[in-house]
């Protein structure tokens, strides 16, 4: 695929701050088209490498199907099976893969490695989750809320109850960019990174989003238009399982917490869920759960991302 302009990466959700509204519009349009059976291959022949250092169900499947819908294909690599696992550098891996593929999605333990891959790749690199952010997840989450709130995010408030992790980082930034108010409740010691909070505050100053932080899940949930949680033990944090389950006691999304929110509030979870820990069966399987649409929307949001980052084939009208 010919590349006239410099390549763009999606390492942080802030990398698509300017295009966020149009990206969500495009994702929604493609979702509706797909429901009618229209999978117009706008990026024929596009090859997407998927490098995963950690397990995945949704991200892998949705990226592979996204590439296929657009007329291309995904090529999955478990990082441990690559020469990376035997000492080949990230830089050399990036240089070589860039000779074959049109983009690389990378799920990494360390954000620094994500940056290193992007620095040496001549094709776009997409963060498929690392220890700092999970931007593709939050694009799907914002799409899920946009479908439910067609009049926009202004005046709506989401409450995030849980760990100040990669998901919360991208959510803070995504809400701040989008003008969606976010109330966060995390136990002491599990706050989001200060530099992410500072960056989110800068975006919020422009968009008008109100970002608030508390230790009390009930205070965050009260009157909110949506409740969001994530696992208490992220991939890589397994050694802290016992301490974390103790610290997060009282931070569960259950019927009692949901009753404090607005009657039409939605519940979000990026999945995989640990039923009975951060969220109950009743809530997950209940009528307010937007969780399954959220998972589906990974596909539509990532199709829009691939279109944005990959040049349209020459001679074709830009999508
Ligand atoms: N939400 C998410 O990224 O799921 P996977 O780990 O299954 O990809
Ligand atoms: N915070 C979780 C998200 C999983 C999709 C993790 O990093 O494991």
PDB file of C-alpha atoms and ligand atoms in Angstrom, residues 52 54-62 107 128-129 134 136-137 141 167 228 230 235 269-272 294-295 298 302, ligand 1:
ATOM      1  CA  UNK A  52       0.362 -10.259  21.845  1.00  0.00           C
ATOM      2  CA  UNK A  54      -0.646 -11.329  27.032  1.00  0.00           C
ATOM      3  CA  UNK A  55      -3.831 -13.337  26.472  1.00  0.00           C
ATOM      4  CA  UNK A  56      -6.812 -11.877  24.609  1.00  0.00           C
ATOM      5  CA  UNK A  57     -10.260 -12.890  23.446  1.00  0.00           C
ATOM      6  CA  UNK A  58     -11.960  -9.669  22.288  1.00  0.00           C
ATOM      7  CA  UNK A  59      -9.024  -7.624  21.040  1.00  0.00           C
ATOM      8  CA  UNK A  60      -7.570 -10.403  18.935  1.00  0.00           C
ATOM      9  CA  UNK A  61     -10.895 -11.545  17.464  1.00  0.00           C
ATOM     10  CA  UNK A  62     -12.177  -8.037  16.767  1.00  0.00           C
ATOM     11  CA  UNK A 107      -0.430  -5.863  23.302  1.00  0.00           C
ATOM     12  CA  UNK A 128      -3.851  -3.177  21.854  1.00  0.00           C
ATOM     13  CA  UNK A 129      -3.383  -2.681  25.656  1.00  0.00           C
ATOM     14  CA  UNK A 134      -6.143   0.609  26.454  1.00  0.00           C
ATOM     15  CA  UNK A 136      -9.165   0.835  21.523  1.00  0.00           C
ATOM     16  CA  UNK A 137     -11.329  -0.307  24.439  1.00  0.00           C
ATOM     17  CA  UNK A 141     -16.991   2.320  25.155  1.00  0.00           C
ATOM     18  CA  UNK A 167      -8.566   1.163  31.333  1.00  0.00           C
ATOM     19  CA  UNK A 228     -18.129   1.329  34.711  1.00  0.00           C
ATOM     20  CA  UNK A 230     -12.791  -3.319  35.344  1.00  0.00           C
ATOM     21  CA  UNK A 235      -2.872  -9.150  33.637  1.00  0.00           C
ATOM     22  CA  UNK A 269     -17.365  -3.511  31.865  1.00  0.00           C
ATOM     23  CA  UNK A 270     -14.571  -3.976  29.342  1.00  0.00           C
ATOM     24  CA  UNK A 271     -14.367  -7.744  30.100  1.00  0.00           C
ATOM     25  CA  UNK A 272     -13.183 -10.312  30.970  1.00  0.00           C
ATOM     26  CA  UNK A 294     -19.539  -2.749  24.382  1.00  0.00           C
ATOM     27  CA  UNK A 295     -17.696  -5.936  23.411  1.00  0.00           C
ATOM     28  CA  UNK A 298     -14.617  -3.185  19.640  1.00  0.00           C
ATOM     29  CA  UNK A 302     -11.306  -0.696  15.311  1.00  0.00           C
TER      30      UNK A 302
HETATM   31  N1  LIG B   1     -11.406  -6.043  26.804  1.00  0.00           N
HETATM   32  C1  LIG B   1     -10.353  -6.693  26.250  1.00  0.00           C
HETATM   33  O1  LIG B   1      -9.383  -6.091  25.804  1.00  0.00           O
HETATM   34  O2  LIG B   1     -10.520  -8.039  26.204  1.00  0.00           O
HETATM   35  P1  LIG B   1      -9.410  -9.109  25.793  1.00  0.00           P
HETATM   36  O3  LIG B   1      -8.356  -9.115  26.847  1.00  0.00           O
HETATM   37  O4  LIG B   1     -10.164 -10.398  25.692  1.00  0.00           O
HETATM   38  O5  LIG B   1      -8.829  -8.700  24.458  1.00  0.00           O
END
